[in-house]
């Protein structure tokens, strides 16, 4: 199997007939190169943009499709440049021998053993792309020296590629792309999984330079919806998605107020998500979006666990943690049903406060007899009111309790028989540095506002009391940074079970491969 392929194509409507024949032969990247289209034919100029629709069907999850724009812009460049070395060139019976020879000689980045492969199109393949598409019939044929667009561009998908490619096709000189900074992403689903701004900027820049190296690019972070659009007089057109047209209108209002010419707006239609694939769920958005891709990461291995020589290889210990009210206990119960032995650190901690238990007298000595009930038992609500409002007091309590809990956990694990997997459910896992006593860390997160609502309802707390408890813990970002596997119980119980089953099956595969 080749790592990178280049498909030579004569027109966009043949792509779907060719692609099924080659998609199993390319592992990583597939470039598509069109031979130049005659520019006087306005219909074929429309087809330059209709070709972008090919991304809708030519982007399976495991192949990065990149359609080179030189041929679509009517340029027969002396060189065909790609960022990644091409291992194999695919062509069909519509490509003449001189065209194939031209590609072979002008391809500047190919592997030493690059070969050519003839592909017989699948003529029985039904495709909407073989039908006339009127979507771009009214497309303005005008090109612009300076084009601008903006977006989050997390984990570049085919919707992003269409947006960026459309912008590059409309541009003749300089393309400016604003990439939203982390400060603008608070409302995004699973924002903790969004790639760093620098990574997203780099990915956008690399993609654009790959598909059209002839343009000048400026890819920069933006900190509001306007970015440089309301100050730069050179901008002429802005590319938008259908759902951000209102933002384009606001930009033009600001430009007019500043004495600048309003930008021409070009909205690009949204793509519908294909929910027939096995990794999709009902909770996903109807459109193709990065949010959907982030949801599909839940329950998968985000980063491989590092070998832990501090503990025996068996039983395999999963540290399950996350913020308060994030659904850890629900996840633990599902894992128990799947065969895991579950240890709840909170339950162990509660028992340690009992009379004649190790923590009882130490806690009274530090916090005084006012925390006791009339029966001389530790009133955890009174104790909680003290420690969750005072960081130093909380640290004092943790110094007493944490070592005792860990001692009990180790004793239980040593006496556990007949279970290959032990799950240690502990909200304080990271704060107490117990991750060093686990093989993997599994984390559950929900947005802070949802945690506040759940905590108020569950514990009958005021909003301030709930926030105090949430703020006394690590942030979601800190949890995610330490997670091998991530869950979120924000959606339906069924989707939570899907995540857990996905994680469990992967775990069983990893454990079996090491034995």
Coordinates of N, CA and C in Angstrom, one line a residue, residues 353 360 363-373 376-384 386:
X353 N -14.0 8.6 58.4 CA -14.4 9.6 59.4 C -15.2 8.9 60.6
X360 N -10.6 9.7 62.3 CA -11.6 10.4 63.2 C -11.0 11.4 64.1
X363 N -9.0 14.4 62.5 CA -9.8 15.5 61.9 C -10.4 16.4 63.0
X364 N -10.8 15.8 64.1 CA -11.3 16.6 65.3 C -10.2 17.4 65.8
X365 N -8.9 16.9 65.9 CA -7.8 17.7 66.4 C -7.5 18.9 65.6
X366 N -7.7 18.8 64.3 CA -7.4 19.9 63.4 C -8.6 20.9 63.3
X367 N -9.8 20.4 63.2 CA -10.9 21.3 62.8 C -11.8 21.5 64.0
X368 N -11.6 20.9 65.2 CA -12.3 21.2 66.4 C -13.6 20.4 66.5
X369 N -14.2 20.4 67.7 CA -15.4 19.6 68.0 C -16.6 20.2 67.4
X370 N -16.6 21.4 66.8 CA -17.8 22.0 66.2 C -18.2 21.2 65.0
X371 N -17.4 20.4 64.4 CA -17.8 19.6 63.2 C -18.5 18.3 63.6
X372 N -18.7 18.1 64.9 CA -19.4 16.8 65.3 C -20.9 17.0 65.4
X373 N -21.6 15.9 65.3 CA -23.1 15.9 65.5 C -23.3 15.7 67.0
X376 N -21.7 12.7 68.3 CA -20.2 12.7 68.2 C -19.7 12.1 66.9
X377 N -20.5 12.1 65.9 CA -20.0 11.7 64.6 C -19.6 12.9 63.8
X378 N -18.6 12.7 62.8 CA -18.2 13.8 62.0 C -19.3 14.2 61.0
X379 N -19.7 15.5 61.1 CA -20.7 16.0 60.1 C -20.0 16.5 58.9
X380 N -20.1 15.7 57.8 CA -19.3 16.0 56.6 C -19.8 17.3 56.0
X381 N -21.1 17.6 56.1 CA -21.6 18.9 55.6 C -20.9 20.1 56.3
X382 N -20.8 20.0 57.6 CA -20.1 21.1 58.3 C -18.6 21.2 57.9
X383 N -18.0 20.0 57.8 CA -16.6 19.9 57.4 C -16.4 20.5 56.0
X384 N -17.3 20.1 55.1 CA -17.3 20.6 53.7 C -17.4 22.1 53.6
X386 N -16.4 24.2 55.7 CA -15.1 24.8 56.1 C -14.1 24.7 55.0

